[in-house]
Tab-separated table of C-alpha atoms in Angstrom:
chain	number	residue	atom	x	y	z
A	1	MET	CA	76.257	94.671	70.473
A	2	ASN	CA	76.383	91.233	68.589
A	3	ARG	CA	74.216	88.546	69.652
A	4	PRO	CA	75.239	84.593	69.291
A	5	ALA	CA	73.068	83.491	66.084
A	6	PRO	CA	69.673	81.081	67.118
A	7	GLY	CA	71.056	77.970	68.517
A	8	ASP	CA	74.136	79.083	69.361
A	9	SER	CA	73.777	78.949	72.816
A	10	ASN	CA	72.092	75.237	73.155
A	11	GLY	CA	74.263	72.161	71.716
A	12	ALA	CA	77.032	74.807	70.141
A	13	GLY	CA	78.352	76.089	73.687
A	14	HIS	CA	81.962	74.187	73.424
A	15	HIS	CA	82.496	75.695	70.075
A	16	GLY	CA	81.107	78.963	70.830
A	17	ASN	CA	83.062	79.460	73.947
A	18	THR	CA	86.475	78.012	71.567
A	19	ALA	CA	85.892	80.428	69.438
A	20	TRP	CA	85.756	83.738	72.276
A	21	ARG	CA	88.915	82.042	73.773
A	22	ASN	CA	90.648	82.532	70.552
A	23	ASN	CA	89.190	86.058	69.583
A	24	VAL	CA	89.619	88.255	72.783
A	25	GLU	CA	93.419	89.064	72.785
A	26	LEU	CA	95.339	90.015	76.067
A	27	ARG	CA	95.758	93.803	74.494
A	28	GLN	CA	91.918	93.450	74.648
A	29	ILE	CA	91.665	92.778	78.283
A	30	GLU	CA	94.386	95.617	78.865
A	31	ALA	CA	92.340	98.210	77.081
A	32	PHE	CA	88.912	97.240	79.015
A	33	LEU	CA	90.674	97.864	82.270
A	34	ALA	CA	91.719	101.187	81.427
A	35	VAL	CA	88.913	102.381	80.712
A	36	ALA	CA	86.894	100.797	83.243
A	37	GLU	CA	89.248	102.053	85.807
A	38	GLU	CA	89.339	105.545	84.144
A	39	LEU	CA	85.900	105.936	83.009
A	40	HIS	CA	87.222	108.347	80.380
A	41	PHE	CA	88.443	106.741	76.420
A	42	GLY	CA	90.826	110.068	76.422
A	43	ARG	CA	92.508	109.159	79.664
A	44	ALA	CA	92.339	105.530	79.070
A	45	ALA	CA	94.264	106.138	75.940
A	46	HIS	CA	96.763	108.557	77.288
A	47	ARG	CA	97.873	105.939	79.844
A	48	LEU	CA	97.996	103.118	77.270
A	49	ARG	CA	100.604	105.580	74.937
A	50	MET	CA	97.666	105.037	71.912
A	51	ALA	CA	95.312	106.958	70.608
A	52	GLN	CA	91.981	107.252	71.577
A	53	SER	CA	90.330	105.586	67.972
A	54	PRO	CA	92.364	102.747	68.337
A	55	LEU	CA	91.842	102.115	71.765
A	56	SER	CA	87.882	102.135	70.950
A	57	GLN	CA	87.858	100.147	67.987
A	58	THR	CA	90.160	97.500	70.554
A	59	VAL	CA	87.248	97.449	73.019
A	60	LYS	CA	84.106	97.034	70.736
A	61	LYS	CA	86.224	94.212	69.284
A	62	LEU	CA	86.342	92.731	72.643
A	63	GLU	CA	82.454	93.325	73.101
A	64	LYS	CA	81.788	91.923	69.462
A	65	SER	CA	84.121	88.615	71.246
A	66	LEU	CA	81.876	88.405	74.444
A	67	GLY	CA	78.974	89.486	72.689
A	68	THR	CA	77.685	92.175	75.327
A	69	ASP	CA	78.068	95.633	75.584
A	70	LEU	CA	80.906	96.416	78.357
A	71	PHE	CA	80.396	100.387	78.915
A	72	GLU	CA	77.324	102.754	78.330
A	73	ARG	CA	78.994	105.640	76.124
A	74	ASN	CA	77.513	108.978	75.366
A	75	THR	CA	78.420	112.600	74.596
A	76	ARG	CA	79.190	113.376	78.563
A	77	ALA	CA	80.384	110.321	80.422
A	78	VAL	CA	81.135	106.690	80.110
A	79	SER	CA	80.301	104.064	82.684
A	80	LEU	CA	80.327	99.922	83.481
A	81	THR	CA	77.292	98.173	82.244
A	82	THR	CA	76.099	95.136	84.298
A	83	ALA	CA	78.029	92.850	82.181
A	84	GLY	CA	81.336	95.162	82.626
A	85	PHE	CA	80.858	95.083	86.290
A	86	ALA	CA	80.477	91.457	85.963
A	87	PHE	CA	83.606	90.926	83.817
A	88	LEU	CA	85.784	93.224	85.491
A	89	PRO	CA	87.149	91.217	88.405
A	90	HIS	CA	88.197	88.279	86.205
A	91	ALA	CA	89.628	90.731	83.392
A	92	ARG	CA	92.179	91.699	86.626
A	93	LYS	CA	92.489	88.295	87.614
A	94	ILE	CA	93.678	87.490	84.354
A	95	LEU	CA	96.302	89.963	83.830
A	96	GLU	CA	97.326	89.583	87.856
A	97	GLU	CA	97.135	85.802	86.618
A	98	LEU	CA	99.363	86.533	83.825
A	99	ASP	CA	101.809	88.213	86.228
A	100	LEU	CA	102.236	85.761	88.262
A	101	ALA	CA	102.982	82.938	85.981
A	102	ARG	CA	105.661	85.328	84.131
A	103	ARG	CA	107.225	85.346	87.682
A	104	ALA	CA	106.879	81.618	88.502
A	105	ALA	CA	108.249	80.870	85.216
A	106	THR	CA	111.631	82.958	85.676
A	107	ALA	CA	112.139	82.213	89.711
A	108	ASP	CA	115.059	80.281	91.117
A	109	ALA	CA	114.668	76.688	91.988
A	110	GLY	CA	113.019	76.437	95.234
A	111	GLU	CA	111.068	79.663	95.158
A	112	VAL	CA	107.146	79.584	95.665
A	113	TYR	CA	105.025	81.717	93.749
A	114	GLY	CA	100.968	82.222	94.179
A	115	ARG	CA	98.124	83.949	95.485
A	116	LEU	CA	96.273	83.275	98.994
A	117	SER	CA	93.446	85.299	100.185
A	118	ILE	CA	92.570	85.211	104.040
A	119	GLY	CA	89.741	85.950	106.280
A	120	PHE	CA	89.677	86.914	109.281
A	121	SER	CA	86.716	88.994	111.799
A	122	GLY	CA	89.421	91.376	113.335
A	123	ALA	CA	90.120	91.209	117.138
A	124	LEU	CA	89.002	88.109	117.778
A	125	ASN	CA	91.852	86.899	115.728
A	126	HIS	CA	94.574	88.349	117.223
A	127	LYS	CA	96.160	85.918	118.772
A	128	THR	CA	95.731	83.775	115.861
A	129	LEU	CA	96.285	85.464	112.554
A	130	PRO	CA	99.568	87.021	113.317
A	131	PRO	CA	101.240	83.415	113.893
A	132	LEU	CA	100.444	81.950	110.801
A	133	THR	CA	100.667	85.192	108.126
A	134	ARG	CA	104.288	85.385	110.216
A	135	ALA	CA	105.183	82.025	108.731
A	136	LEU	CA	103.963	82.446	105.628
A	137	ARG	CA	105.507	85.528	105.101
A	138	SER	CA	109.260	83.814	106.643
A	139	SER	CA	108.468	80.230	104.808
A	140	TYR	CA	107.224	81.854	101.314
A	141	PRO	CA	108.137	85.263	100.651
A	142	HIS	CA	107.062	85.892	96.802
A	143	LEU	CA	103.650	84.504	98.177
A	144	ASP	CA	100.884	87.296	97.363
A	145	LEU	CA	99.045	87.357	100.148
A	146	THR	CA	95.578	89.004	100.614
A	147	LEU	CA	93.849	89.683	104.042
A	148	SER	CA	90.398	90.808	104.476
A	149	GLY	CA	89.044	91.761	107.444
A	150	GLY	CA	85.867	92.620	109.026
A	151	LEU	CA	83.958	89.073	108.527
A	152	LEU	CA	81.871	87.583	110.551
A	153	THR	CA	81.663	82.908	110.371
A	154	GLN	CA	78.580	83.365	107.704
A	155	ASP	CA	80.202	86.021	105.610
A	156	ALA	CA	83.594	84.073	105.787
A	157	LEU	CA	81.694	80.578	104.611
A	158	ASP	CA	80.178	82.425	101.586
A	159	GLN	CA	83.408	83.889	100.338
A	160	LEU	CA	84.820	80.298	100.896
A	161	ARG	CA	82.367	78.661	98.961
A	162	ASN	CA	82.644	80.947	95.896
A	163	GLY	CA	86.213	81.325	95.788
A	164	SER	CA	86.417	84.996	96.871
A	165	LEU	CA	88.808	83.622	99.772
A	166	ASP	CA	91.052	80.562	99.836
A	167	LEU	CA	91.409	80.420	103.771
A	168	SER	CA	89.614	81.920	106.741
A	169	PHE	CA	89.470	82.176	110.592
A	170	ILE	CA	85.915	81.022	111.821
A	171	GLY	CA	83.852	80.639	114.833
A	172	LEU	CA	82.642	76.933	115.299
A	173	PRO	CA	80.743	74.969	114.919
A	174	VAL	CA	79.169	75.924	111.455
A	175	ASP	CA	77.051	73.847	109.400
A	176	ALA	CA	78.617	73.695	106.033
A	177	PRO	CA	79.076	70.262	104.285
A	178	SER	CA	80.920	71.523	101.333
A	179	LEU	CA	83.722	72.937	103.244
A	180	ALA	CA	86.675	71.620	105.510
A	181	THR	CA	87.168	72.945	108.845
A	182	ARG	CA	89.569	72.531	111.669
A	183	ARG	CA	89.552	73.800	115.341
A	184	ILE	CA	92.777	75.959	116.586
A	185	ALA	CA	91.454	77.504	120.024
A	186	VAL	CA	88.932	76.913	122.805
A	187	GLU	CA	88.446	79.677	124.948
A	188	PRO	CA	86.391	80.772	127.491
A	189	LEU	CA	83.943	84.005	127.750
A	190	GLY	CA	84.352	86.417	130.167
A	191	ALA	CA	82.658	89.665	130.557
A	192	ALA	CA	83.244	92.997	129.241
A	193	VAL	CA	81.514	95.996	131.578
A	194	PRO	CA	82.526	99.643	131.396
A	195	GLU	CA	85.052	100.680	134.216
A	196	ASP	CA	82.106	102.063	136.251
A	197	HIS	CA	79.596	99.156	136.332
A	198	PRO	CA	79.061	98.026	139.836
A	199	LEU	CA	80.587	95.401	139.335
A	200	ALA	CA	83.587	96.096	137.501
A	201	GLY	CA	86.060	95.847	140.744
A	202	ARG	CA	85.329	92.046	141.374
A	203	PRO	CA	87.986	89.652	140.301
A	204	GLN	CA	84.970	87.136	138.881
A	205	ILE	CA	81.057	87.122	138.482
A	206	ALA	CA	78.335	84.819	137.946
A	207	LEU	CA	76.814	84.936	134.352
A	208	ALA	CA	73.161	85.854	136.194
A	209	ASP	CA	74.700	88.897	137.876
A	210	LEU	CA	74.225	90.412	134.469
A	211	ALA	CA	70.630	89.759	133.558
A	212	ALA	CA	69.313	93.157	133.981
A	213	ASP	CA	72.242	94.571	132.161
A	214	ASN	CA	71.855	95.819	128.535
A	215	PHE	CA	73.864	93.860	125.458
A	216	VAL	CA	76.041	94.810	122.765
A	217	THR	CA	76.396	91.987	120.464
A	218	MET	CA	77.409	90.517	116.959
A	219	PRO	CA	74.259	91.062	114.178
A	220	ALA	CA	71.685	87.696	114.047
A	221	ALA	CA	71.637	88.663	110.234
A	222	GLN	CA	74.919	87.823	109.655
A	223	GLY	CA	75.611	84.382	111.206
A	224	SER	CA	77.981	85.467	114.297
A	225	THR	CA	79.137	82.579	116.252
A	226	LEU	CA	80.338	84.264	119.609
A	227	ARG	CA	76.817	85.827	119.471
A	228	GLU	CA	75.382	82.532	119.043
A	229	ALA	CA	77.616	81.528	122.178
A	230	VAL	CA	76.321	84.662	124.370
A	231	PHE	CA	72.551	83.733	123.702
A	232	SER	CA	73.470	80.096	124.521
A	233	ALA	CA	75.544	80.953	128.022
A	234	CYS	CA	72.662	83.681	129.121
A	235	THR	CA	70.054	81.203	128.613
A	236	ALA	CA	71.557	78.499	130.384
A	237	ALA	CA	72.125	81.024	133.085
A	238	GLY	CA	68.561	81.950	133.461
A	239	PHE	CA	68.176	84.723	131.518
A	240	ARG	CA	68.104	86.140	127.956
A	241	PRO	CA	70.063	88.835	127.037
A	242	ARG	CA	68.530	92.411	125.888
A	243	VAL	CA	69.942	93.322	123.033
A	244	VAL	CA	70.316	96.983	123.001
A	245	GLN	CA	72.936	97.136	119.979
A	246	GLU	CA	74.112	95.218	117.235
A	247	VAL	CA	77.924	95.700	115.641
A	248	SER	CA	79.831	93.518	113.560
A	249	ASP	CA	83.046	94.692	114.845
A	250	PRO	CA	84.149	92.872	117.800
A	251	TYR	CA	86.626	95.944	119.067
A	252	MET	CA	83.829	98.771	117.981
A	253	ALA	CA	81.681	96.441	120.457
A	254	LEU	CA	83.907	96.774	123.585
A	255	SER	CA	84.389	100.448	122.744
A	256	LEU	CA	80.281	100.796	123.170
A	257	VAL	CA	80.970	99.116	126.285
A	258	ALA	CA	83.529	101.440	127.284
A	259	GLY	CA	81.009	104.270	126.541
A	260	GLY	CA	78.434	103.194	128.971
A	261	VAL	CA	76.081	101.223	125.938
A	262	GLY	CA	75.601	97.888	127.609
A	263	VAL	CA	77.936	94.928	128.226
A	264	SER	CA	79.385	92.018	126.452
A	265	LEU	CA	80.824	88.227	126.399
A	266	VAL	CA	83.832	87.859	125.052
A	267	PRO	CA	87.078	85.642	125.215
A	268	ASP	CA	89.157	85.789	127.341
A	269	SER	CA	92.046	86.291	124.648
A	270	MET	CA	90.601	89.671	124.279
A	271	ALA	CA	91.193	90.899	128.149
A	272	GLY	CA	95.230	92.028	127.069
A	273	ILE	CA	93.409	94.453	124.586
A	274	MET	CA	90.384	96.251	126.246
A	275	PRO	CA	90.078	99.950	125.314
A	276	GLY	CA	90.324	102.303	127.989
A	277	GLY	CA	86.959	102.304	129.952
A	278	THR	CA	86.084	98.881	129.941
A	279	VAL	CA	86.690	96.121	132.414
A	280	PHE	CA	87.061	92.451	131.913
A	281	ILE	CA	85.717	90.127	134.605
A	282	ALA	CA	86.142	85.774	134.913
A	283	LEU	CA	82.872	84.355	134.601
A	284	SER	CA	82.648	82.185	137.927
A	285	GLY	CA	82.060	78.019	137.743
A	286	ALA	CA	82.000	76.241	134.277
A	287	ALA	CA	82.763	79.302	131.988
A	288	PRO	CA	81.093	79.181	128.404
A	289	LEU	CA	83.320	78.154	126.055
A	290	LEU	CA	84.193	79.646	122.261
A	291	ALA	CA	85.636	77.077	119.595
A	292	SER	CA	87.449	79.282	116.507
A	293	GLY	CA	88.673	77.577	113.751
A	294	ILE	CA	90.052	77.951	110.013
A	295	ALA	CA	87.901	76.753	107.064
A	296	TRP	CA	88.731	75.948	103.312
A	297	ASN	CA	87.086	74.702	100.351
A	298	PRO	CA	88.461	71.565	99.671
A	299	ALA	CA	87.071	71.325	96.115
A	300	LEU	CA	89.361	74.770	95.264
A	301	ILE	CA	93.218	73.513	96.771
A	302	SER	CA	95.566	75.806	95.174
A	303	PRO	CA	99.211	74.842	96.000
A	304	ALA	CA	99.234	77.885	97.859
A	305	LEU	CA	96.160	77.165	100.288
A	306	LYS	CA	97.630	73.612	100.599
A	307	LEU	CA	101.119	74.865	101.737
A	308	ALA	CA	99.211	77.651	104.109
A	309	LEU	CA	97.167	74.579	105.514
A	310	GLU	CA	100.419	72.606	106.132
A	311	LEU	CA	101.640	75.570	108.036
A	312	ALA	CA	98.838	75.825	109.676
A	313	ASP	CA	99.182	72.500	111.310
A	314	SER	CA	102.471	73.232	113.019
A	315	VAL	CA	102.186	77.152	114.032
A	316	LEU	CA	97.947	76.618	114.902
A	317	PRO	CA	98.137	73.112	116.290
A	318	THR	CA	94.644	71.635	116.915
A	319	PRO	CA	94.182	72.275	121.184
A	320	SER	CA	93.220	68.993	122.737
A	321	ARG	CA	90.118	70.341	124.852
């Protein structure tokens, strides 16, 4: 493994970066990806339709340019080093961006190319995610859209900060000064109870009626705004919910309610998709509200994200309340 000469990392960073950019070739990136995905030089060589020895030399040249080993090699196996794991997503992105650039360069006038990664929680977004994705598919059919589900609010905020996501559906409010947010919905919470619950037949109940019940909620450690809304509402009703089960997937939480594990609070938009064995009951009085919105990183606005935000203004307007 080649190491930078003493002093290279201090005061010569710009020249060092230029040198490795000039030395790294596209075929080296392709060779690295083939070996990383096959974890076998022979299979990778066959995939690239080249001999194994030139492939090995190509990877070694890349490692020399980077100044670090990307693979652990022995007579029985090939595995990625820590540096190899770190380099892998960037290598994939390099080839993806080149392919995207090629398609954009040959596109007809008016066609929009780009990549957009959208995060969402799951069932909580069953009324807000489809209008946006449908509008994006219809208006910009050549936009590469990646959807990442199962994200609670804090997970989504972290991924927006590091650029893993471009846009995400989140619960509000959030403490994220480096990110931009916009409210898209405000919904009253209602109770989800098992169908054999003593209160299941009532059209409305007071939240305090559930004070003695076990609750199924989102995990505290993952920063769920729904969980925060549930605890706030229960505290206002005069009790602290006794949580017996935490689960990240909102629909799985309802499945546990159906199984008699406990009760839960969910926004009323979920009333129409309750699993069998579960009943939704409206809360009387001033029902607690759950606000939701979209978030993005204003420091990382791409052309694709700009178009998505413009569409979102139209299909997901800010509610008046």
